[in-house]
Amino acid sequence: AALNPPATHAVTCSADFSAKVWDALTGDELYTLQHKHVVRCAGWAPDSTRFVTGGKEKHLRLFELGEAAPADPLLLQGHTACVKVCHFIGDRQTLLSAGEDKTMRLWDLRTGSTQREIEFSGSVNSVELTADGRIMTVAAGTEVSFWDLTSWQCLKRFSLGVIAANGYGVNSASLHPNRKAFVAGGGNFWVYQHDFETGEELACNKGHHGPVYGVRFTPDGKAYASAGDDGTIRFWNFAPPEDGAAADATAAAAAPES
């Protein structure tokens, strides 16, 4: 799912071959957009006038959002496997996408062409942008890497040995707002905290009973959330490395009622 910048509209993605647009203030469904396969990701332009979807169709659909229902989308083709990530970069004309073909593409939406292509060692499962839009955190294969979005140079790259040893990939990673630590989660049910400078593991939080598919720090960096296949969202307190204490691994689980 993706929420637009002013938090007035949302797009949700589904395995029922559709994406839905919602009024985020009232909860009303506005539009249902049919696709030809599972929809895995969505992203809004900064001005909220357009959004993009991607998934197992292997291409992207760009929708323009006006007063009427979105018209036939522009198709962006180039990926050869499921698209798992799509983000607008900087403005409404530049789009980033990535997925299971182990590539990341940067698109110029004025021409519909690829400006840049970056290859990774495994499926690109997650991309996070810092609030200032300067650094990109990528979870791909068994690695977490950090990229300068001005030069498109890789700043750091770490292989997460424990996740690699268990035969699983990194599904998601998040950089702390002070850029001194990051967290990551994957298929082995655990959430790891690492030092940003060295990649050293600082703590391992156990609590999920299934693969972890999402991790994100809160804006103030005092906590982070993790979401897993076990149907729970867990919130973890975080103590910065400079405080001389490992993060408090106490989690509050928000599990759906059975």
Coordinates of C-alpha atoms in Angstrom, one line a residue:
A1 CA 0.0 0.0 0.0
A2 CA 1.1 3.6 -0.5
L3 CA -0.2 6.8 1.1
N4 CA 0.1 10.1 -0.9
P5 CA 2.2 12.9 0.6
P6 CA -0.7 14.9 2.2
A7 CA -2.2 11.6 3.5
T8 CA -5.6 12.2 1.7
H9 CA -5.5 9.2 -0.6
A10 CA -4.1 5.7 -0.6
V11 CA -3.5 2.9 -3.1
T12 CA -3.6 -0.7 -2.0
C13 CA -2.2 -3.7 -3.9
S14 CA -3.7 -7.2 -4.0
A15 CA -3.3 -10.8 -5.1
D16 CA -6.8 -10.5 -6.7
F17 CA -5.2 -8.8 -9.7
S18 CA -6.3 -5.3 -8.7
A19 CA -5.2 -2.0 -7.1
K20 CA -7.7 0.2 -5.3
V21 CA -7.7 3.9 -4.7
W22 CA -9.2 5.0 -1.3
D23 CA -10.1 8.3 0.4
A24 CA -7.8 8.1 3.4
L25 CA -9.9 10.5 5.4
T26 CA -13.2 8.7 5.1
G27 CA -12.1 5.2 4.3
D28 CA -14.3 5.1 1.2
E29 CA -13.2 3.2 -1.9
L30 CA -12.9 5.5 -4.9
Y31 CA -11.7 3.3 -7.8
T32 CA -10.8 -0.3 -8.6
L33 CA -8.1 -0.7 -11.2
Q34 CA -7.9 -4.2 -12.8
H35 CA -4.6 -5.7 -13.7
K36 CA -3.6 -9.0 -15.3
H37 CA -1.6 -10.4 -12.5
V38 CA -0.8 -9.9 -8.8
V39 CA 0.0 -6.3 -7.8
R40 CA 2.9 -6.0 -5.4
C41 CA 3.8 -2.3 -5.1
A42 CA 2.5 1.2 -5.6
G43 CA 4.0 4.7 -5.3
W44 CA 2.7 8.3 -5.5
A45 CA 4.2 11.3 -7.2
P46 CA 5.1 14.2 -4.9
D47 CA 2.2 16.3 -6.2
S48 CA -0.3 13.4 -5.8
T49 CA -1.5 13.9 -9.4
R50 CA -0.3 10.4 -10.5
F51 CA 0.7 7.1 -9.1
V52 CA 2.3 3.9 -10.4
T53 CA 1.8 0.2 -9.7
G54 CA 3.9 -2.8 -10.3
G55 CA 3.8 -6.6 -9.8
K56 CA 3.9 -9.9 -11.5
E57 CA 2.9 -8.5 -14.8
K58 CA 6.6 -7.5 -15.0
H59 CA 5.9 -4.0 -16.0
L60 CA 4.7 -0.7 -14.4
R61 CA 1.4 1.1 -14.9
L62 CA 1.4 4.9 -14.6
F63 CA -2.1 6.3 -13.8
E64 CA -3.1 10.0 -13.9
L65 CA -5.5 10.9 -11.1
G66 CA -7.9 13.7 -11.9
E67 CA -11.5 14.4 -11.0
A68 CA -12.7 11.3 -12.9
A69 CA -11.6 7.7 -12.7
P70 CA -7.9 7.2 -13.9
A71 CA -7.8 6.6 -17.6
D72 CA -5.8 3.9 -19.4
P73 CA -2.4 3.8 -17.9
L74 CA 1.0 4.3 -19.6
L75 CA 2.9 1.0 -19.5
L76 CA 6.6 1.0 -18.7
Q77 CA 8.2 -2.2 -19.9
G78 CA 11.7 -3.5 -19.3
H79 CA 11.7 -5.7 -16.2
T80 CA 11.8 -9.4 -16.8
A81 CA 10.4 -10.6 -13.5
C82 CA 8.1 -9.4 -10.7
V83 CA 8.4 -5.7 -9.8
K84 CA 8.5 -5.4 -6.0
V85 CA 9.5 -1.7 -5.6
C86 CA 8.4 1.6 -7.2
H87 CA 9.2 5.1 -5.9
F88 CA 9.1 8.5 -7.4
I89 CA 12.5 10.3 -7.1
G90 CA 12.6 14.0 -6.6
D91 CA 9.7 15.0 -8.9
R92 CA 6.8 13.7 -10.8
Q93 CA 8.9 12.8 -13.9
T94 CA 11.4 10.4 -12.4
L95 CA 10.6 6.9 -11.2
L96 CA 12.6 4.2 -9.6
S97 CA 11.6 0.5 -9.9
A98 CA 13.2 -2.8 -8.9
G99 CA 12.4 -6.4 -8.4
E100 CA 13.0 -10.1 -8.8
D101 CA 15.1 -9.7 -12.0
K102 CA 17.9 -8.4 -9.7
T103 CA 17.8 -5.0 -11.4
M104 CA 16.9 -1.4 -10.4
R105 CA 15.7 1.0 -13.2
L106 CA 15.5 4.8 -13.2
W107 CA 12.8 6.0 -15.6
D108 CA 12.2 9.3 -17.3
L109 CA 8.4 9.5 -17.5
R110 CA 8.5 12.2 -20.1
T111 CA 9.9 9.7 -22.6
G112 CA 9.0 6.4 -20.9
S113 CA 12.6 5.3 -21.2
T114 CA 15.1 3.9 -18.8
Q115 CA 17.8 6.5 -17.8
R116 CA 19.9 4.2 -15.6
E117 CA 20.0 0.5 -14.7
I118 CA 21.8 -1.0 -11.6
E119 CA 22.3 -4.7 -11.1
F120 CA 22.3 -6.5 -7.8
S121 CA 23.3 -10.0 -6.6
G122 CA 19.8 -11.0 -5.7
S123 CA 16.1 -10.0 -5.9
V124 CA 15.6 -6.4 -4.9
N125 CA 13.0 -6.7 -2.1
S126 CA 13.0 -3.3 -0.5
V127 CA 14.1 0.3 -1.1
E128 CA 13.8 3.1 1.5
L129 CA 14.6 6.8 0.8
T130 CA 15.7 9.1 3.6
A131 CA 13.5 12.0 4.4
D132 CA 15.8 14.5 2.6
G133 CA 15.9 12.2 -0.5
R134 CA 19.7 11.9 -0.4
I135 CA 20.3 8.3 0.6
M136 CA 18.7 5.1 -0.6
T137 CA 18.7 1.9 1.5
V138 CA 18.4 -1.3 -0.6
A139 CA 17.7 -4.8 0.6
A140 CA 18.7 -7.2 -2.2
G141 CA 19.7 -10.9 -1.9
T142 CA 21.5 -11.3 1.4
E143 CA 22.9 -7.7 1.3
V144 CA 22.0 -4.3 2.5
S145 CA 23.5 -1.4 0.5
F146 CA 23.4 2.4 0.8
W147 CA 23.4 4.7 -2.2
D148 CA 24.0 8.4 -2.8
L149 CA 21.0 9.6 -4.9
T150 CA 23.0 12.5 -6.3
S151 CA 25.9 10.6 -7.7
W152 CA 24.2 7.1 -7.8
Q153 CA 27.4 5.7 -6.1
C154 CA 27.2 2.9 -3.6
L155 CA 28.4 4.3 -0.2
K156 CA 28.4 1.1 1.8
R157 CA 27.4 -2.6 1.2
F158 CA 27.1 -5.2 3.9
S159 CA 26.4 -8.9 3.6
L160 CA 24.3 -10.1 6.5
G161 CA 26.1 -13.3 7.4
V162 CA 23.5 -14.7 9.8
I163 CA 20.7 -14.3 7.3
A164 CA 23.0 -15.7 4.5
A165 CA 23.9 -18.7 6.7
N166 CA 20.3 -19.6 7.2
G167 CA 19.7 -19.6 3.4
Y168 CA 17.3 -16.6 3.4
G169 CA 17.4 -13.2 1.8
V170 CA 17.0 -9.8 3.3
N171 CA 13.4 -8.7 2.8
S172 CA 13.6 -5.2 4.2
A173 CA 16.0 -2.7 5.7
S174 CA 15.7 0.8 7.3
L175 CA 18.4 3.4 8.0
H176 CA 18.2 5.3 11.4
P177 CA 17.5 9.0 11.0
N178 CA 21.0 9.9 12.4
R179 CA 22.6 7.4 9.9
K180 CA 24.6 5.6 12.6
A181 CA 22.6 2.3 12.6
F182 CA 20.2 0.3 10.5
V183 CA 17.8 -2.6 11.0
A184 CA 17.0 -5.5 8.7
G185 CA 14.7 -8.5 8.6
G186 CA 14.3 -11.5 6.4
G187 CA 13.1 -15.1 6.1
N188 CA 14.6 -16.4 9.3
F189 CA 12.0 -14.6 11.5
W190 CA 14.4 -12.3 13.3
V191 CA 15.1 -8.6 13.2
Y192 CA 18.7 -7.4 13.3
Q193 CA 20.3 -4.1 14.3
H194 CA 23.6 -3.1 12.8
D195 CA 26.2 -0.4 13.0
F196 CA 26.1 1.8 9.9
E197 CA 29.8 2.4 9.7
T198 CA 31.1 -1.1 10.2
G199 CA 28.1 -3.4 9.6
E200 CA 28.6 -5.0 13.0
E201 CA 25.6 -6.7 14.4
L202 CA 24.4 -4.8 17.5
A203 CA 21.4 -6.8 18.5
C204 CA 19.0 -9.5 17.4
N205 CA 15.3 -9.2 18.2
K206 CA 13.3 -12.4 18.3
G207 CA 9.5 -12.5 18.4
H208 CA 8.0 -13.1 15.0
H209 CA 6.8 -16.6 14.1
G210 CA 7.2 -16.2 10.4
P211 CA 9.3 -14.3 7.8
V212 CA 9.8 -10.6 8.4
Y213 CA 8.7 -8.6 5.3
G214 CA 9.0 -5.0 6.5
V215 CA 11.0 -2.9 8.9
R216 CA 10.9 0.9 9.4
F217 CA 12.3 3.4 11.9
T218 CA 10.0 6.1 13.4
P219 CA 10.9 9.6 12.3
D220 CA 12.5 10.4 15.7
G221 CA 14.5 7.2 15.6
K222 CA 13.5 6.1 19.1
A223 CA 11.7 3.0 17.9
Y224 CA 11.1 0.9 14.8
A225 CA 8.4 -1.4 13.6
S226 CA 8.6 -4.8 12.0
A227 CA 5.8 -6.7 10.2
G228 CA 5.8 -10.4 9.4
D229 CA 4.0 -13.4 7.9
D230 CA 2.7 -14.2 11.3
G231 CA 0.1 -11.5 11.0
T232 CA 1.7 -9.2 13.6
I233 CA 3.3 -5.7 13.7
R234 CA 5.9 -5.4 16.5
F235 CA 7.3 -2.2 17.9
W236 CA 10.8 -2.2 19.3
N237 CA 12.5 0.4 21.4
F238 CA 15.9 1.6 20.0
A239 CA 18.9 2.8 22.0
P240 CA 21.5 4.5 19.7
P241 CA 25.0 2.8 19.7
E242 CA 26.6 6.0 21.1
D243 CA 24.5 5.6 24.3
G244 CA 26.6 2.6 25.1
A245 CA 23.6 0.3 25.3
A246 CA 22.1 -2.2 23.0
A247 CA 18.5 -1.7 21.9
D248 CA 15.8 -2.8 24.2
A249 CA 14.4 -5.9 22.6
T250 CA 11.1 -5.6 24.3
A251 CA 8.3 -5.6 21.7
A252 CA 4.7 -4.8 21.7
A253 CA 2.9 -7.0 19.2
A254 CA -0.2 -5.8 17.5
A255 CA -1.8 -9.1 16.4
P256 CA -5.2 -9.4 14.6
E257 CA -7.9 -11.0 16.7
S258 CA -8.6 -14.6 15.8

